[in-house]
CSV table of C-alpha atoms in Angstrom, one decimal:
chain,number,residue,atom,x,y,z
S,651,MET,CA,133.0,125.3,111.8
S,652,ARG,CA,129.6,125.4,113.5
S,653,SER,CA,127.9,124.3,110.3
S,654,GLY,CA,130.4,121.6,109.6
S,655,GLY,CA,130.2,120.2,113.1
S,656,THR,CA,126.5,119.6,113.4
S,657,GLY,CA,125.8,116.0,114.3
S,658,ALA,CA,123.4,113.7,112.4
S,659,PHE,CA,121.1,113.5,115.4
S,660,ALA,CA,117.4,113.8,115.8
S,661,SER,CA,117.7,116.1,118.7
S,662,VAL,CA,114.2,116.8,120.0
S,663,PRO,CA,113.2,118.2,123.4
S,664,LEU,CA,111.9,115.4,125.6
S,665,ALA,CA,108.8,117.4,126.5
S,666,ASP,CA,108.0,117.6,122.8
S,667,ILE,CA,108.2,113.8,122.5
S,668,ARG,CA,105.9,113.3,125.4
S,669,GLU,CA,103.3,115.8,124.3
S,670,THR,CA,103.2,114.8,120.7
S,671,THR,CA,99.8,113.5,119.6
S,672,LYS,CA,98.9,111.8,116.3
S,673,VAL,CA,95.6,111.5,114.4
S,674,TYR,CA,94.8,107.9,113.6
S,675,SER,CA,92.1,107.1,111.1
S,676,LYS,CA,92.1,103.3,111.4
S,677,GLU,CA,92.0,100.8,114.3
S,678,GLY,CA,95.4,99.3,113.1
S,679,ASP,CA,97.0,102.8,113.6
S,680,LYS,CA,95.5,103.0,117.1
S,681,ARG,CA,97.0,99.7,118.0
S,682,MET,CA,100.4,100.8,116.5
S,683,ALA,CA,100.2,104.0,118.7
S,684,GLU,CA,99.6,101.9,121.8
S,685,GLN,CA,102.5,99.7,120.9
S,686,GLU,CA,104.8,102.7,120.4
S,687,THR,CA,103.7,104.0,123.8
S,688,GLN,CA,104.5,100.6,125.4
S,689,GLU,CA,107.9,100.4,123.7
S,690,TYR,CA,109.0,103.9,124.8
S,691,ILE,CA,112.0,103.7,127.1
S,692,GLU,CA,112.7,106.5,129.5
S,693,PRO,CA,116.1,108.0,128.5
S,694,VAL,CA,118.9,108.0,131.0
S,695,VAL,CA,120.1,111.4,132.0
S,696,VAL,CA,123.8,111.7,131.3
S,697,ASP,CA,126.3,114.5,132.0
S,698,THR,CA,128.6,116.3,129.5
S,699,LYS,CA,132.3,116.6,129.8
S,700,LYS,CA,133.6,119.7,131.6
S,701,GLU,CA,136.5,120.1,129.1
S,702,THR,CA,134.0,121.1,126.4
S,703,ASP,CA,131.4,122.8,128.6
S,704,ARG,CA,133.5,125.8,129.1
S,705,LYS,CA,133.3,128.7,126.6
S,706,CYS,CA,135.8,131.1,124.9
S,707,PRO,CA,137.5,133.1,127.7
S,708,GLN,CA,137.5,136.2,125.5
S,709,CYS,CA,133.9,136.4,124.2
S,710,GLY,CA,132.0,133.5,125.7
S,711,GLY,CA,131.4,131.8,122.4
S,712,VAL,CA,131.4,128.0,121.8
S,713,MET,CA,134.8,126.6,120.8
S,714,ASP,CA,135.2,123.8,118.3
S,715,PHE,CA,138.2,121.7,117.3
S,716,ASP,CA,139.8,123.4,114.3
S,717,PRO,CA,141.3,120.8,111.8
S,718,LYS,CA,143.7,123.4,110.3
S,719,GLU,CA,145.1,124.7,113.6
S,720,GLY,CA,144.8,121.5,115.6
S,721,LYS,CA,143.5,123.5,118.5
S,722,LEU,CA,140.2,124.6,120.0
S,723,HIS,CA,139.0,127.6,118.0
S,724,CYS,CA,136.3,130.3,118.7
S,725,PRO,CA,134.6,131.1,115.4
S,726,TYR,CA,133.4,134.5,116.8
S,727,CYS,CA,136.6,136.1,117.9
S,728,ASP,CA,139.2,133.7,116.5
S,729,TYR,CA,140.6,132.8,119.9
S,730,LEU,CA,142.8,129.7,119.8
S,731,GLU,CA,143.6,127.4,122.7
S,732,GLU,CA,146.1,124.5,122.8
S,733,ILE,CA,144.9,121.0,123.7
S,734,LEU,CA,147.4,119.8,126.3
S,735,PRO,CA,147.8,116.0,127.0
S,736,ASP,CA,146.9,114.8,130.5
S,737,ASN,CA,150.3,113.1,130.5
S,738,GLU,CA,153.1,114.5,128.5
S,739,GLU,CA,154.6,111.1,128.0
S,740,GLU,CA,151.4,109.7,126.6
S,741,THR,CA,150.7,111.4,123.2
S,742,ALA,CA,149.2,108.4,121.3
S,743,ALA,CA,146.9,105.5,121.9
S,744,GLU,CA,148.5,102.6,123.7
S,745,GLU,CA,148.3,99.1,122.3
S,746,GLN,CA,146.2,96.9,124.5
S,747,ASP,CA,146.5,93.1,125.0
S,748,PHE,CA,143.7,91.2,123.3
S,749,GLU,CA,143.8,88.2,125.6
S,750,THR,CA,143.3,90.2,128.8
S,751,ALA,CA,140.6,92.5,127.5
S,752,GLU,CA,137.6,92.5,129.8
S,753,GLN,CA,134.8,93.8,127.6
S,754,THR,CA,134.8,91.9,124.2
S,755,GLY,CA,131.1,91.5,123.3
S,756,ASN,CA,128.9,93.4,120.9
S,757,CYS,CA,126.6,96.2,122.2
S,758,ASP,CA,123.0,96.0,121.1
S,759,TRP,CA,121.9,99.4,122.0
S,760,GLY,CA,118.4,98.9,120.5
S,761,VAL,CA,116.1,101.8,121.4
S,762,GLU,CA,118.0,102.9,124.4
S,763,LYS,CA,118.2,106.7,124.7
S,764,LYS,CA,119.9,109.2,126.9
S,765,THR,CA,119.0,112.8,127.8
S,766,VAL,CA,121.5,115.6,127.9
S,767,LEU,CA,120.7,118.8,129.7
S,768,CYS,CA,122.5,121.7,128.1
S,769,LYS,CA,124.5,123.6,130.7
S,770,ALA,CA,124.5,126.7,128.6
S,771,CYS,CA,120.8,127.2,128.0
S,772,GLY,CA,119.0,124.5,130.0
S,773,GLY,CA,117.7,122.9,126.8
S,774,GLU,CA,116.9,119.1,126.9
S,775,MET,CA,118.1,116.8,124.1
S,776,VAL,CA,117.5,113.1,123.4
S,777,TYR,CA,120.3,111.1,121.8
S,778,ASP,CA,120.7,107.5,120.7
S,779,ALA,CA,122.8,105.5,123.1
S,780,LEU,CA,125.5,105.2,120.4
S,781,GLU,CA,126.1,108.9,120.1
S,782,ILE,CA,128.8,110.4,122.3
S,783,ALA,CA,129.1,113.9,120.8
S,784,GLY,CA,126.8,116.4,119.2
S,785,GLU,CA,125.5,120.0,119.4
S,786,CYS,CA,122.7,121.7,121.3
S,787,PRO,CA,120.1,122.7,118.6
S,788,TYR,CA,119.0,125.7,120.7
S,789,CYS,CA,122.2,127.5,121.6
S,790,GLY,CA,124.9,125.6,119.6
S,791,SER,CA,126.9,124.5,122.6
S,792,ASN,CA,128.9,121.3,122.3
S,793,GLN,CA,127.5,118.2,123.8
S,794,VAL,CA,130.4,115.8,124.4
S,795,MET,CA,129.4,113.0,126.8
S,796,GLU,CA,131.2,110.2,128.6
S,797,ALA,CA,132.7,107.9,125.9
S,798,GLN,CA,132.7,104.8,128.1
S,799,ALA,CA,129.4,103.3,129.3
S,800,GLU,CA,128.7,100.2,131.4
S,801,ASN,CA,130.1,97.1,129.8
S,802,THR,CA,131.9,99.0,127.0
S,803,LEU,CA,135.4,100.2,126.4
S,804,ALA,CA,136.5,103.9,126.1
S,805,PRO,CA,138.4,104.9,123.0
S,806,GLY,CA,142.1,105.0,123.5
S,807,GLY,CA,142.9,107.5,120.8
S,808,VAL,CA,141.5,109.7,118.0
S,809,CYS,CA,142.8,110.5,114.5
S,810,VAL,CA,141.8,114.1,114.3
S,811,PHE,CA,140.3,115.9,111.3
S,812,LYS,CA,143.0,117.3,109.0
S,813,LEU,CA,140.5,118.7,106.5
S,814,ASP,CA,137.7,121.2,107.3
S,815,ALA,CA,134.3,121.2,105.6
S,816,LYS,CA,135.5,123.5,102.8
S,817,GLN,CA,138.5,121.4,101.9
S,818,ALA,CA,136.3,118.2,101.9
S,819,ALA,CA,133.9,119.9,99.5
S,820,GLU,CA,136.9,120.7,97.2
S,821,LYS,CA,138.0,117.1,97.3
S,822,PHE,CA,134.5,116.0,96.3
S,823,LYS,CA,134.4,118.4,93.4
S,824,ALA,CA,137.7,117.2,92.1
S,825,TRP,CA,136.6,113.6,92.5
S,826,ILE,CA,133.3,113.9,90.7
S,827,LYS,CA,134.9,115.7,87.8
S,828,LYS,CA,137.0,112.6,87.1
S,829,ARG,CA,133.9,110.3,86.9
S,830,TRP,CA,133.6,109.6,83.2
S,831,PHE,CA,130.2,107.9,83.4
S,832,CYS,CA,128.7,110.7,85.5
S,833,PRO,CA,126.5,113.1,83.4
S,834,LYS,CA,128.0,116.5,82.7
S,835,GLU,CA,124.9,118.2,84.2
S,836,ALA,CA,125.4,116.3,87.5
S,837,LYS,CA,129.1,117.3,87.6
S,838,GLU,CA,128.2,121.0,87.1
S,839,THR,CA,125.3,121.1,89.5
S,840,ALA,CA,126.3,118.7,92.2
S,841,LYS,CA,126.5,120.8,95.4
S,842,PRO,CA,127.1,118.9,98.6
S,843,LYS,CA,124.5,119.5,101.2
S,844,ASP,CA,124.9,119.5,105.0
S,845,PHE,CA,128.5,118.4,105.3
S,846,LYS,CA,128.7,116.6,108.7
S,847,GLY,CA,131.9,115.7,110.4
S,848,VAL,CA,131.6,112.4,112.2
S,849,TYR,CA,134.1,110.4,114.3
S,850,LEU,CA,133.5,106.7,113.6
S,851,PRO,CA,134.6,103.9,116.0
S,852,TYR,CA,137.3,101.6,114.6
S,853,TRP,CA,139.3,98.7,116.0
S,854,THR,CA,142.9,98.1,114.9
S,855,PHE,CA,144.8,94.9,115.5
S,856,ASP,CA,148.5,94.1,115.5
S,857,THR,CA,149.7,90.5,115.5
S,858,GLN,CA,152.7,88.3,114.6
S,859,THR,CA,151.7,85.6,112.1
S,860,THR,CA,153.4,82.3,111.3
S,861,THR,CA,151.9,80.4,108.4
S,862,LYS,CA,152.8,76.9,107.2
S,863,TYR,CA,151.9,76.4,103.6
S,864,SER,CA,151.9,73.8,100.8
S,865,GLY,CA,150.9,73.9,97.2
S,866,GLU,CA,152.1,73.7,93.6
S,867,TYR,CA,153.8,76.2,91.4
S,868,GLY,CA,153.7,76.1,87.6
S,869,ILE,CA,156.3,77.0,85.0
S,870,ARG,CA,155.1,77.5,81.4
S,871,LYS,CA,157.0,76.5,78.4
S,872,GLN,CA,156.5,76.3,74.6
S,873,LYS,CA,156.6,72.9,72.8
S,874,ARG,CA,155.4,71.4,69.6
S,875,ASN,CA,152.5,68.9,69.6
S,876,SER,CA,152.1,65.8,67.3
S,877,LYS,CA,150.6,68.1,64.6
S,878,GLY,CA,153.7,70.3,64.6
S,879,GLU,CA,151.8,73.2,66.3
S,880,THR,CA,153.4,75.3,69.0
S,881,VAL,CA,151.5,75.1,72.2
S,882,THR,CA,152.0,76.3,75.8
S,883,VAL,CA,152.2,73.7,78.5
S,884,THR,CA,152.7,74.1,82.3
S,885,ASP,CA,154.9,71.9,84.4
S,886,TRP,CA,153.8,71.7,88.0
S,887,TYR,CA,156.1,71.2,91.1
S,888,ARG,CA,155.2,70.7,94.7
S,889,CYS,CA,156.4,73.2,97.3
S,890,SER,CA,155.9,73.9,101.1
S,891,GLY,CA,157.4,76.2,103.7
S,892,THR,CA,156.8,78.6,106.5
S,893,TYR,CA,156.0,82.3,106.1
S,894,GLN,CA,156.1,85.0,108.8
S,895,GLU,CA,154.6,88.5,108.7
S,896,PHE,CA,153.8,91.1,111.3
S,897,ILE,CA,150.4,92.7,110.8
S,898,ASP,CA,150.2,96.3,111.9
S,899,ASP,CA,146.9,98.1,112.5
S,900,GLN,CA,144.4,95.9,110.6
S,901,ALA,CA,141.4,98.2,110.8
S,902,VAL,CA,137.7,97.1,111.3
S,903,CYS,CA,134.8,99.5,111.7
S,904,GLY,CA,133.0,99.2,115.0
S,905,SER,CA,129.7,100.6,113.6
S,906,THR,CA,127.0,98.9,111.5
S,907,ARG,CA,125.1,102.2,110.7
S,908,HIS,CA,127.0,103.0,107.5
S,909,GLU,CA,127.5,101.4,104.1
S,910,ASN,CA,130.5,99.1,103.9
S,911,GLY,CA,131.1,100.0,100.3
S,912,LEU,CA,131.4,103.7,101.0
S,913,LEU,CA,133.6,103.1,104.1
S,914,ASN,CA,136.0,100.8,102.2
S,915,GLY,CA,136.3,103.4,99.5
S,916,ILE,CA,137.9,106.0,101.8
S,917,LEU,CA,140.4,103.6,103.3
S,918,PRO,CA,143.2,103.6,104.4
S,919,PHE,CA,143.5,105.9,107.4
S,920,ASN,CA,146.9,106.7,108.8
S,921,THR,CA,146.1,105.1,112.2
S,922,ALA,CA,149.6,105.6,113.4
S,923,ASP,CA,148.9,109.4,113.4
S,924,ASN,CA,146.6,109.3,116.4
S,925,LYS,CA,146.4,111.2,119.7
S,926,THR,CA,145.4,110.0,123.1
S,927,TYR,CA,141.6,110.5,123.3
S,928,LYS,CA,140.5,113.8,124.9
S,929,PRO,CA,137.0,115.2,124.6
S,930,GLU,CA,138.3,118.5,123.2
S,931,TYR,CA,139.3,116.7,119.9
S,932,VAL,CA,135.7,115.8,119.1
S,933,ALA,CA,134.2,119.1,120.2
S,934,GLY,CA,132.0,120.4,117.4
S,935,PHE,CA,131.7,117.1,115.6
S,936,ALA,CA,129.3,114.1,115.9
S,937,SER,CA,130.8,111.0,117.3
S,938,GLU,CA,129.8,107.3,117.8
S,939,ARG,CA,130.7,104.6,120.2
S,940,TYR,CA,131.0,101.1,118.9
S,941,SER,CA,128.3,98.5,118.5
S,942,VAL,CA,130.5,95.8,117.0
S,943,GLY,CA,132.5,94.4,120.0
S,944,LEU,CA,136.2,93.5,120.2
S,945,LYS,CA,135.6,89.8,119.8
S,946,ASP,CA,133.6,90.0,116.6
S,947,ALA,CA,135.9,92.7,115.3
S,948,TRP,CA,138.8,90.3,115.7
S,949,LYS,CA,137.0,87.6,113.7
S,950,THR,CA,136.5,90.1,110.8
S,951,ALA,CA,140.1,91.3,111.1
S,952,LYS,CA,141.4,87.7,111.1
S,953,GLY,CA,139.5,86.9,108.0
S,954,ARG,CA,141.0,89.9,106.2
S,955,ILE,CA,144.5,89.0,107.5
S,956,ILE,CA,144.2,85.4,106.2
S,957,SER,CA,143.2,86.7,102.8
S,958,ARG,CA,146.2,89.0,102.8
S,959,LEU,CA,148.5,86.1,103.9
S,960,ASN,CA,147.1,84.0,101.1
S,961,SER,CA,148.0,86.7,98.5
S,962,ASN,CA,151.4,87.4,99.9
S,963,ILE,CA,152.4,83.7,100.1
S,964,ARG,CA,151.2,83.1,96.6
S,965,ARG,CA,153.4,86.1,95.5
S,966,LYS,CA,156.4,84.8,97.5
S,967,ILE,CA,156.1,81.3,95.8
S,968,MET,CA,156.1,82.9,92.4
S,969,THR,CA,159.0,85.1,93.2
S,970,ASP,CA,161.1,82.4,94.9
S,971,HIS,CA,160.6,79.9,92.0
S,972,GLN,CA,160.2,82.3,89.1
S,973,ALA,CA,156.9,80.6,88.6
S,974,ASP,CA,154.1,81.6,86.3
S,975,ASP,CA,151.2,80.3,88.4
S,976,VAL,CA,150.3,78.8,91.8
S,977,ARG,CA,147.6,76.2,92.5
S,978,SER,CA,146.2,74.1,95.3
S,979,LEU,CA,147.6,76.5,97.9
S,980,GLN,CA,146.8,75.4,101.5
S,981,ILE,CA,147.8,77.7,104.4
S,982,ASP,CA,147.6,77.1,108.2
S,983,PRO,CA,148.2,80.5,109.9
S,984,SER,CA,148.7,81.0,113.7
S,985,PHE,CA,148.5,84.4,115.5
S,986,SER,CA,150.5,85.5,118.5
S,987,ASP,CA,150.9,88.6,120.6
S,988,ILE,CA,147.6,90.1,119.5
S,989,LYS,CA,147.2,93.8,120.4
S,990,TYR,CA,144.4,96.2,119.7
S,991,LYS,CA,143.5,99.8,119.8
S,992,TYR,CA,140.0,101.4,119.9
S,993,LEU,CA,140.2,104.6,117.8
S,994,LEU,CA,137.8,107.3,116.6
S,995,LEU,CA,138.5,108.1,112.9
S,996,PRO,CA,137.3,111.2,111.0
S,997,VAL,CA,134.8,111.1,108.2
S,998,TRP,CA,133.0,113.9,106.4
S,999,MET,CA,129.5,112.8,105.2
S,1000,ALA,CA,127.3,114.6,102.7
S,1001,SER,CA,124.9,114.1,99.8
S,1002,PHE,CA,123.8,115.8,96.6
S,1003,LYS,CA,120.6,115.6,94.6
S,1004,PHE,CA,120.3,115.0,90.8
S,1005,ASN,CA,117.0,114.4,88.9
S,1006,GLY,CA,115.1,113.9,92.2
S,1007,LYS,CA,117.5,111.2,93.6
S,1008,VAL,CA,119.9,111.6,96.5
S,1009,TYR,CA,123.5,110.4,96.1
S,1010,ARG,CA,125.5,110.0,99.3
S,1011,PHE,CA,129.3,110.1,99.6
S,1012,MET,CA,132.1,110.2,102.2
S,1013,VAL,CA,135.4,112.0,102.4
S,1014,ASN,CA,138.2,110.7,104.6
S,1015,GLY,CA,138.8,113.6,107.1
S,1016,GLN,CA,142.4,112.8,107.4
S,1017,THR,CA,143.6,112.0,103.8
S,1018,GLY,CA,140.8,113.5,101.6
S,1019,ARG,CA,140.1,110.3,99.8
S,1020,VAL,CA,136.5,110.3,98.4
S,1021,SER,CA,134.0,107.5,98.0
S,1022,GLY,CA,130.4,107.7,96.9
S,1023,LYS,CA,127.6,106.9,94.5
S,1024,ILE,CA,127.0,108.9,91.3
S,1025,PRO,CA,124.4,109.1,88.6
S,1026,ILE,CA,125.3,107.2,85.4
S,1027,SER,CA,124.9,108.5,81.9
S,1028,PRO,CA,123.5,105.8,79.5
S,1029,ALA,CA,124.8,107.7,76.6
S,1030,LYS,CA,128.4,107.7,77.9
S,1031,VAL,CA,128.1,104.0,78.7
S,1032,ALA,CA,126.9,103.3,75.1
S,1033,ILE,CA,129.8,105.3,73.7
S,1034,THR,CA,132.3,103.4,75.8
S,1035,VAL,CA,130.9,100.0,74.8
S,1036,VAL,CA,130.9,100.9,71.1
S,1037,GLY,CA,134.5,102.2,71.4
S,1038,VAL,CA,135.7,99.0,73.0
S,1039,ILE,CA,134.0,96.9,70.4
S,1040,ALA,CA,135.5,99.0,67.6
S,1041,ALA,CA,139.0,98.7,69.1
S,1042,LEU,CA,138.7,94.9,69.4
S,1043,GLY,CA,137.5,94.7,65.9
S,1044,LEU,CA,140.4,96.7,64.6
S,1045,LEU,CA,142.9,94.6,66.5
S,1046,TRP,CA,141.3,91.4,65.1
S,1047,PHE,CA,141.5,92.9,61.5
S,1048,ILE,CA,145.1,93.8,61.9
S,1049,ALA,CA,146.0,90.4,63.3
S,1050,ASN,CA,144.4,88.7,60.4
S,1051,LEU,CA,145.9,90.8,57.6
């Protein structure tokens, strides 16, 4: 677990940063150096959480959260420890009322930094303001900090890792083997490097929707034209109505650090399977706090919900009227009883190198779903194109016999 839990942090002793000198060969570089010095912001010293500062009671080793066991685990003596909820009645994140939320804005952390003093070895680490969990690069101790900062909300829950780094690697290997356009050499040699377990911030929204709609549905029929030819025509009929749907856990990522395409590829998460946030759950993993605030996250969620409502209403009209098509659909949705949760969701991140290029991918730490970029074989693309053209040609030949 120690290798899998290392955060993607540039953890450097503060003294090293202050004492670093550079050799500049040009006046422009000197001015850049002066600007870098002026822009340097003194990190704020923060404390770590006592729940993860303590070590294994048997051997004194650093304990991590173990996805397989769902407990804190010592990798040195295999000691396991239950993670008990603070309140036995509260085992999952509570839905919060959107209208009464106090902190709704985005957080532009900029170059803000914070310093963590390791309680185990005295080492000094510098973290970005977004990071709330990592690992001491000197002694391997967990560094889990306060998840709530001034003007920000604390996570209400966490969907814990269900897969460890080894299982994530197996999911990746099975995934890349099925990529037809990926070169055979890449499939055989792709070895994920530096698997990192990261908890990413997500907002989820619940809301009751009521949508008034109007449009036209079409029913196709066969008829003969003036030339005696059989043609297909569509008769259009107006329709309107009201559609209601409850939206449960519409998810929006609260981070802008990662590629949306990769993140969307590992959806969905089972957000209902969450636990009330406790520092122990993120011990041994990297973790981020949000930069996209509640207000903007809701705007994104609302856009996705409206798109979903449009598709569902279109489908409803076609079913209700046994129609073949729908056009000119206009919808006017309203949203009531909006609730939200702020969750940390588990993602394994890694990359592999092929022909000198790095390809990154992600694995859903809960479901094992994989998303990533792969090298493309021109030869396989050419074979596929030729095959499709040949198949279409054969069908045309048969149709004209």
